[in-house]
């Protein structure tokens, strides 16, 4: 810790110029104290949006931010995320790091586009945390009966062929 503090103090004025990508950001921020992370975030927060090119980048950055910083970054990027979320995997990555109070926006925008059948639904419920799952179920309430019917018909079909 002491060596990190000394090194940080030597290079802190150059960090903004050293960080050109999400990978650079991760490499640096993971070794900083919470106070140092806040200082770094404040210096590069205006550049982060341009560094984030994918849902994976967004997830990587969000993992290193405080809840308040996550809220700010999500608010700045929510329109860009619509283009970044291209798959169910992208969606789960983003939903896993967005503050709970902001998940409704994501669910409204992406659930109908991504979850089409029981396979995708099953995949999602296995990957979402217990605190996020009820939000998904709420946004799928109009489609749950259809999905469950599909699952039952699939099971019945399997029994007929065996």
Short mmCIF file of C-alpha atoms in Angstrom, two decimals:
data_model
loop_
_atom_site.label_atom_id
_atom_site.label_comp_id
_atom_site.label_asym_id
_atom_site.label_seq_id
_atom_site.Cartn_x
_atom_site.Cartn_y
_atom_site.Cartn_z
CA UNK A 1 0.00 0.00 0.00
CA UNK A 2 2.75 2.46 0.83
CA UNK A 3 4.60 1.77 -2.41
CA UNK A 4 1.38 2.23 -4.37
CA UNK A 5 0.75 5.55 -2.66
CA UNK A 6 4.27 6.77 -3.47
CA UNK A 7 3.97 5.64 -7.09
CA UNK A 8 0.51 7.19 -7.41
CA UNK A 9 1.79 10.52 -6.10
CA UNK A 10 4.58 10.48 -8.69
CA UNK A 11 2.34 9.77 -11.68
CA UNK A 12 -1.05 11.17 -10.69
CA UNK A 13 -0.68 14.26 -12.88
CA UNK A 14 0.04 12.08 -15.93
CA UNK A 15 -2.68 9.47 -15.44
CA UNK A 16 -5.28 11.28 -17.52
CA UNK A 17 -2.97 11.26 -20.54
CA UNK A 18 -1.95 7.65 -19.92
CA UNK A 19 -5.52 6.34 -19.98
CA UNK A 20 -6.67 6.08 -23.58
CA UNK A 21 -8.91 3.01 -23.40
CA UNK A 22 -11.14 1.01 -21.10
CA UNK A 23 -8.33 -1.50 -20.73
CA UNK A 24 -5.97 1.28 -19.58
CA UNK A 25 -8.62 2.52 -17.15
CA UNK A 26 -9.05 -0.95 -15.64
CA UNK A 27 -5.32 -1.53 -15.39
CA UNK A 28 -4.87 1.65 -13.38
CA UNK A 29 -8.01 1.94 -11.28
CA UNK A 30 -7.92 -1.58 -9.85
CA UNK A 31 -4.75 -0.68 -7.95
CA UNK A 32 -5.99 2.58 -6.45
CA UNK A 33 -7.54 3.32 -3.09
CA UNK A 34 -11.17 4.51 -3.02
CA UNK A 35 -10.01 8.11 -2.60
CA UNK A 36 -7.57 7.84 -5.49
CA UNK A 37 -10.29 6.23 -7.64
CA UNK A 38 -12.54 9.21 -7.03
CA UNK A 39 -9.81 11.65 -8.01
CA UNK A 40 -9.06 9.67 -11.18
CA UNK A 41 -12.74 9.35 -12.07
CA UNK A 42 -13.26 13.10 -11.65
CA UNK A 43 -10.34 13.75 -14.00
CA UNK A 44 -11.41 11.39 -16.78
CA UNK A 45 -15.20 11.22 -16.43
CA UNK A 46 -15.71 13.39 -19.51
CA UNK A 47 -13.52 11.04 -21.57
CA UNK A 48 -15.03 7.76 -20.37
CA UNK A 49 -18.05 7.96 -22.65
CA UNK A 50 -15.79 8.11 -25.71
CA UNK A 51 -13.68 5.19 -24.45
CA UNK A 52 -16.68 2.91 -23.98
CA UNK A 53 -17.38 1.21 -27.30
CA UNK A 54 -19.35 -1.87 -26.25
CA UNK A 55 -21.58 -3.34 -23.55
CA UNK A 56 -18.54 -5.21 -22.28
CA UNK A 57 -16.57 -1.96 -21.97
CA UNK A 58 -19.50 -0.39 -20.11
CA UNK A 59 -19.65 -3.33 -17.69
CA UNK A 60 -15.88 -3.21 -17.12
CA UNK A 61 -15.89 0.49 -16.26
CA UNK A 62 -18.99 0.31 -14.07
CA UNK A 63 -17.45 -2.42 -11.90
CA UNK A 64 -14.85 0.08 -10.70
CA UNK A 65 -17.18 2.98 -9.91
CA UNK A 66 -19.05 4.01 -6.79
CA UNK A 67 -22.87 3.83 -6.84
CA UNK A 68 -23.08 7.58 -7.41
CA UNK A 69 -20.58 7.45 -10.26
CA UNK A 70 -22.49 4.54 -11.81
CA UNK A 71 -25.69 6.56 -11.77
CA UNK A 72 -24.01 9.50 -13.49
CA UNK A 73 -22.33 7.35 -16.15
CA UNK A 74 -25.53 5.42 -16.87
CA UNK A 75 -27.49 8.65 -17.27
CA UNK A 76 -24.87 9.93 -19.71
CA UNK A 77 -24.78 6.70 -21.72
CA UNK A 78 -28.31 5.32 -21.64
CA UNK A 79 -29.05 6.40 -25.21
CA UNK A 80 -25.74 4.94 -26.45
CA UNK A 81 -26.44 1.64 -24.70
CA UNK A 82 -29.38 1.03 -27.01
CA UNK A 83 -26.90 0.53 -29.85
CA UNK A 84 -24.33 -1.30 -27.73
CA UNK A 85 -26.72 -3.97 -26.47
CA UNK A 86 -26.78 -6.36 -29.40
CA UNK A 87 -27.34 -9.67 -27.65
CA UNK A 88 -28.79 -11.29 -24.57
CA UNK A 89 -25.28 -11.56 -23.16
CA UNK A 90 -24.71 -7.82 -23.65
CA UNK A 91 -28.00 -7.12 -21.92
CA UNK A 92 -27.20 -9.27 -18.88
CA UNK A 93 -23.77 -7.62 -18.62
CA UNK A 94 -25.29 -4.15 -18.56
CA UNK A 95 -28.23 -5.00 -16.30
CA UNK A 96 -25.81 -6.49 -13.79
CA UNK A 97 -24.01 -3.18 -13.22
CA UNK A 98 -26.70 -0.55 -13.67
CA UNK A 99 -28.08 0.83 -10.39
CA UNK A 100 -31.36 -0.85 -9.45
CA UNK A 101 -33.34 2.36 -9.62
CA UNK A 102 -32.38 2.73 -13.28
CA UNK A 103 -33.04 -0.80 -14.49
CA UNK A 104 -36.63 -0.10 -15.49
CA UNK A 105 -35.45 1.98 -18.45
CA UNK A 106 -33.30 -0.87 -19.70
CA UNK A 107 -36.05 -3.44 -19.25
CA UNK A 108 -38.57 -1.33 -21.15
CA UNK A 109 -36.15 -0.73 -24.02
CA UNK A 110 -34.60 -4.17 -24.36
CA UNK A 111 -36.66 -7.04 -22.92
CA UNK A 112 -39.18 -7.18 -25.78
CA UNK A 113 -36.35 -7.07 -28.31
CA UNK A 114 -34.18 -9.75 -26.70
CA UNK A 115 -36.43 -12.30 -24.97
CA UNK A 116 -38.50 -14.07 -27.61
CA UNK A 117 -38.98 -17.53 -26.21
CA UNK A 118 -38.64 -19.79 -23.23
CA UNK A 119 -34.98 -20.53 -24.04
CA UNK A 120 -33.93 -16.90 -23.74
CA UNK A 121 -36.14 -16.42 -20.69
CA UNK A 122 -34.57 -19.43 -18.96
CA UNK A 123 -31.09 -18.18 -19.86
CA UNK A 124 -31.89 -14.77 -18.34
CA UNK A 125 -33.38 -15.99 -15.08
CA UNK A 126 -30.33 -18.15 -14.45
CA UNK A 127 -28.01 -15.17 -14.80
CA UNK A 128 -29.80 -12.32 -13.09
CA UNK A 129 -29.29 -11.66 -9.40
CA UNK A 130 -32.14 -12.24 -6.96
CA UNK A 131 -32.65 -8.49 -6.58
CA UNK A 132 -32.89 -7.92 -10.33
CA UNK A 133 -35.03 -10.92 -11.25
CA UNK A 134 -38.34 -9.48 -9.92
CA UNK A 135 -37.83 -6.43 -12.12
CA UNK A 136 -37.47 -8.67 -15.17
CA UNK A 137 -40.58 -10.64 -14.20
CA UNK A 138 -42.55 -7.43 -13.78
CA UNK A 139 -41.61 -6.28 -17.26
CA UNK A 140 -42.49 -9.67 -18.70
CA UNK A 141 -45.81 -10.10 -16.90
CA UNK A 142 -47.81 -9.81 -20.13
CA UNK A 143 -45.67 -12.47 -21.81
CA UNK A 144 -45.15 -14.96 -18.98
CA UNK A 145 -48.28 -16.98 -19.74
CA UNK A 146 -47.20 -17.35 -23.37
CA UNK A 147 -43.68 -18.41 -22.36
CA UNK A 148 -44.96 -20.93 -19.82
CA UNK A 149 -47.37 -22.35 -22.39
CA UNK A 150 -44.47 -22.74 -24.82
CA UNK A 151 -42.50 -24.58 -22.16
CA UNK A 152 -45.40 -26.90 -21.36
CA UNK A 153 -46.00 -27.67 -25.04
CA UNK A 154 -42.32 -28.41 -25.47
CA UNK A 155 -42.41 -30.82 -22.52
CA UNK A 156 -45.57 -32.51 -23.83
CA UNK A 157 -43.97 -32.82 -27.25
CA UNK A 158 -40.90 -34.46 -25.72
CA UNK A 159 -43.06 -37.03 -23.88
CA UNK A 160 -44.98 -37.92 -27.05
CA UNK A 161 -41.75 -38.70 -28.93
CA UNK A 162 -40.25 -40.79 -26.14
#
